PDB file of C-alpha atoms in Angstrom:
ATOM      1  CA  MET C   1      87.361  26.201 168.770  1.00  0.00           C
ATOM      2  CA  GLU C   2      88.409  26.978 165.676  1.00  0.00           C
ATOM      3  CA  ALA C   3      86.314  30.179 165.432  1.00  0.00           C
ATOM      4  CA  THR C   4      88.065  31.263 168.785  1.00  0.00           C
ATOM      5  CA  ARG C   5      91.585  30.888 167.423  1.00  0.00           C
ATOM      6  CA  CYS C   6      90.803  33.005 164.639  1.00  0.00           C
ATOM      7  CA  PHE C   7      89.081  35.777 166.215  1.00  0.00           C
ATOM      8  CA  THR C   8      92.228  35.370 169.056  1.00  0.00           C
ATOM      9  CA  SER C   9      94.628  35.600 166.120  1.00  0.00           C
ATOM     10  CA  LEU C  10      92.207  38.703 164.412  1.00  0.00           C
ATOM     11  CA  LEU C  11      92.556  40.710 168.103  1.00  0.00           C
ATOM     12  CA  LYS C  12      96.095  40.065 168.261  1.00  0.00           C
ATOM     13  CA  LEU C  13      96.840  41.208 165.205  1.00  0.00           C
ATOM     14  CA  PHE C  14      94.827  44.153 165.147  1.00  0.00           C
ATOM     15  CA  ILE C  15      96.604  45.036 168.520  1.00  0.00           C
ATOM     16  CA  TRP C  16     100.266  44.649 166.755  1.00  0.00           C
ATOM     17  CA  ILE C  17      98.853  47.284 164.079  1.00  0.00           C
ATOM     18  CA  THR C  18      97.413  49.884 166.816  1.00  0.00           C
ATOM     19  CA  ILE C  19     101.064  49.439 168.745  1.00  0.00           C
ATOM     20  CA  PHE C  20     102.618  50.149 165.390  1.00  0.00           C
ATOM     21  CA  LEU C  21     100.550  52.975 164.143  1.00  0.00           C
ATOM     22  CA  ILE C  22     100.916  54.709 167.731  1.00  0.00           C
ATOM     23  CA  PHE C  23     104.965  54.487 167.815  1.00  0.00           C
ATOM     24  CA  SER C  24     105.319  55.374 164.031  1.00  0.00           C
ATOM     25  CA  CYS C  25     103.241  58.657 163.796  1.00  0.00           C
ATOM     26  CA  SER C  26     105.677  61.151 165.748  1.00  0.00           C
ATOM     27  CA  PRO C  27     104.838  64.592 166.374  1.00  0.00           C
ATOM     28  CA  SER C  28     105.803  67.161 163.128  1.00  0.00           C
ATOM     29  CA  ARG C  29     108.617  69.136 163.903  1.00  0.00           C
ATOM     30  CA  LYS C  30     106.975  72.728 163.872  1.00  0.00           C
ATOM     31  CA  HIS C  31     110.429  74.352 162.958  1.00  0.00           C
ATOM     32  CA  GLU C  32     113.505  72.153 161.807  1.00  0.00           C
ATOM     33  CA  LEU C  33     115.849  75.269 162.068  1.00  0.00           C
ATOM     34  CA  GLU C  34     117.005  77.625 165.023  1.00  0.00           C
ATOM     35  CA  ILE C  35     118.562  80.190 163.002  1.00  0.00           C
ATOM     36  CA  SER C  36     120.733  83.116 164.749  1.00  0.00           C
ATOM     37  CA  ALA C  37     120.308  86.446 163.764  1.00  0.00           C
ATOM     38  CA  ASN C  38     123.979  86.775 163.567  1.00  0.00           C
ATOM     39  CA  ILE C  39     124.321  84.141 161.126  1.00  0.00           C
ATOM     40  CA  LEU C  40     122.349  86.305 158.653  1.00  0.00           C
ATOM     41  CA  CYS C  41     124.666  89.295 159.108  1.00  0.00           C
ATOM     42  CA  ARG C  42     126.661  89.861 155.577  1.00  0.00           C
ATOM     43  CA  LYS C  43     125.918  90.392 151.826  1.00  0.00           C
ATOM     44  CA  TRP C  44     124.020  87.820 149.876  1.00  0.00           C
ATOM     45  CA  SER C  45     123.547  87.221 145.867  1.00  0.00           C
ATOM     46  CA  LEU C  46     120.675  85.989 144.579  1.00  0.00           C
ATOM     47  CA  GLU C  47     121.572  82.637 142.425  1.00  0.00           C
ATOM     48  CA  GLY C  48     120.758  81.635 138.820  1.00  0.00           C
ATOM     49  CA  GLU C  49     118.532  85.063 138.201  1.00  0.00           C
ATOM     50  CA  GLU C  50     120.634  87.340 137.282  1.00  0.00           C
ATOM     51  CA  LYS C  51     118.034  89.539 135.176  1.00  0.00           C
ATOM     52  CA  ARG C  52     115.437  89.705 138.521  1.00  0.00           C
ATOM     53  CA  VAL C  53     114.425  93.171 139.186  1.00  0.00           C
ATOM     54  CA  ASN C  54     113.686  92.779 142.907  1.00  0.00           C
ATOM     55  CA  TYR C  55     116.676  91.795 145.261  1.00  0.00           C
ATOM     56  CA  PRO C  56     119.441  90.483 143.724  1.00  0.00           C
ATOM     57  CA  GLU C  57     121.437  91.247 146.605  1.00  0.00           C
ATOM     58  CA  MET C  58     120.455  91.819 150.363  1.00  0.00           C
ATOM     59  CA  GLU C  59     122.699  92.544 153.179  1.00  0.00           C
ATOM     60  CA  PHE C  60     121.962  91.963 157.076  1.00  0.00           C
ATOM     61  CA  CYS C  61     123.910  94.091 159.526  1.00  0.00           C
ATOM     62  CA  LYS C  62     124.562  93.860 163.113  1.00  0.00           C
ATOM     63  CA  ASP C  63     122.661  96.627 164.123  1.00  0.00           C
ATOM     64  CA  ARG C  64     119.127  94.562 162.864  1.00  0.00           C
ATOM     65  CA  THR C  65     118.667  96.197 159.629  1.00  0.00           C
ATOM     66  CA  ALA C  66     118.447  94.846 156.664  1.00  0.00           C
ATOM     67  CA  VAL C  67     118.814  96.496 152.953  1.00  0.00           C
ATOM     68  CA  LEU C  68     117.217  94.905 149.974  1.00  0.00           C
ATOM     69  CA  TYR C  69     118.343  96.308 146.666  1.00  0.00           C
ATOM     70  CA  SER C  70     116.787  96.317 143.368  1.00  0.00           C
ATOM     71  CA  GLN C  71     118.416  96.371 139.739  1.00  0.00           C
ATOM     72  CA  ALA C  72     115.813  99.412 139.789  1.00  0.00           C
ATOM     73  CA  ASP C  73     118.174 101.979 141.695  1.00  0.00           C
ATOM     74  CA  THR C  74     115.637 101.273 144.537  1.00  0.00           C
ATOM     75  CA  ILE C  75     117.094  99.907 148.404  1.00  0.00           C
ATOM     76  CA  TYR C  76     114.427  98.870 150.172  1.00  0.00           C
ATOM     77  CA  ARG C  77     115.396  98.829 154.142  1.00  0.00           C
ATOM     78  CA  PHE C  78     114.152  97.160 156.782  1.00  0.00           C
ATOM     79  CA  THR C  79     114.257  95.855 160.413  1.00  0.00           C
ATOM     80  CA  PHE C  80     115.100  92.426 160.774  1.00  0.00           C
ATOM     81  CA  TYR C  81     114.521  89.973 163.634  1.00  0.00           C
ATOM     82  CA  THR C  82     114.379  85.725 163.589  1.00  0.00           C
ATOM     83  CA  ARG C  83     112.245  83.035 165.404  1.00  0.00           C
ATOM     84  CA  ASN C  84     113.296  79.375 165.214  1.00  0.00           C
ATOM     85  CA  ASP C  85     113.149  79.274 161.218  1.00  0.00           C
ATOM     86  CA  THR C  86     111.803  82.227 159.931  1.00  0.00           C
ATOM     87  CA  LEU C  87     112.898  85.544 159.132  1.00  0.00           C
ATOM     88  CA  PHE C  88     110.949  88.788 159.973  1.00  0.00           C
ATOM     89  CA  LEU C  89     111.306  91.954 158.350  1.00  0.00           C
ATOM     90  CA  VAL C  90     109.469  94.978 158.986  1.00  0.00           C
ATOM     91  CA  ASP C  91     109.174  98.132 156.499  1.00  0.00           C
ATOM     92  CA  VAL C  92     109.474 101.817 157.458  1.00  0.00           C
ATOM     93  CA  TYR C  93     105.888 102.017 157.279  1.00  0.00           C
ATOM     94  CA  GLY C  94     105.342  99.019 160.031  1.00  0.00           C
ATOM     95  CA  LYS C  95     104.641  96.397 157.458  1.00  0.00           C
ATOM     96  CA  ARG C  96     105.978  93.047 158.468  1.00  0.00           C
ATOM     97  CA  TYR C  97     106.923  90.269 155.799  1.00  0.00           C
ATOM     98  CA  VAL C  98     107.198  86.373 157.491  1.00  0.00           C
ATOM     99  CA  ASN C  99     109.591  84.306 155.462  1.00  0.00           C
ATOM    100  CA  ARG C 100     110.625  80.744 156.177  1.00  0.00           C
ATOM    101  CA  ILE C 101     114.127  79.647 155.696  1.00  0.00           C
ATOM    102  CA  LYS C 102     114.303  76.498 154.029  1.00  0.00           C
ATOM    103  CA  LYS C 103     118.225  76.091 154.601  1.00  0.00           C
ATOM    104  CA  LEU C 104     120.732  77.778 156.200  1.00  0.00           C
ATOM    105  CA  THR C 105     124.801  76.851 155.291  1.00  0.00           C
ATOM    106  CA  ASN C 106     127.472  79.523 155.828  1.00  0.00           C
ATOM    107  CA  ASN C 107     128.039  80.278 152.180  1.00  0.00           C
ATOM    108  CA  THR C 108     124.128  79.306 150.952  1.00  0.00           C
ATOM    109  CA  ILE C 109     120.488  80.760 152.250  1.00  0.00           C
ATOM    110  CA  VAL C 110     117.264  79.561 150.572  1.00  0.00           C
ATOM    111  CA  PHE C 111     113.910  81.188 151.334  1.00  0.00           C
ATOM    112  CA  ASP C 112     110.630  80.030 150.483  1.00  0.00           C
ATOM    113  CA  GLY C 113     110.132  83.466 149.666  1.00  0.00           C
ATOM    114  CA  ILE C 114     111.629  87.197 150.322  1.00  0.00           C
ATOM    115  CA  ALA C 115     109.639  90.144 151.008  1.00  0.00           C
ATOM    116  CA  ASP C 116     106.853  90.180 148.145  1.00  0.00           C
ATOM    117  CA  VAL C 117     108.548  87.185 145.813  1.00  0.00           C
ATOM    118  CA  ASP C 118     106.226  84.201 146.811  1.00  0.00           C
ATOM    119  CA  LYS C 119     108.887  81.681 144.986  1.00  0.00           C
ATOM    120  CA  GLU C 120     111.677  80.247 146.424  1.00  0.00           C
ATOM    121  CA  GLN C 121     114.768  82.172 146.331  1.00  0.00           C
ATOM    122  CA  THR C 122     118.579  80.703 147.146  1.00  0.00           C
ATOM    123  CA  TYR C 123     121.180  83.446 147.608  1.00  0.00           C
ATOM    124  CA  LYS C 124     124.648  82.800 147.731  1.00  0.00           C
ATOM    125  CA  ARG C 125     127.366  84.324 150.098  1.00  0.00           C
TER     126      ARG C 125
END
């Protein structure tokens, strides 16, 4: 009799743990932000890395062109589009750069990386 009660208690515990695990595991969100290309349209300046040669400033235009400036007097031109939380830059040769946008406010944009830069970049308006 005691063994049956113990087994029943363990079974109930197992069922409750299983139910808890099923409901606590929600599918991860693939995209946290939905970004419109129009919200990007302005000039942005790199925050805190004034001596950075590549891309200290960038500008997104309403005609879906992006200009990334360099302190070495080089201007990089791209066309761009957005999909969910991702910015796609396409250069004049057709090479595509995929850049995740981690955060976007009216005054700040944070990328996982931009174009060929692989570290987090924060830009201010």
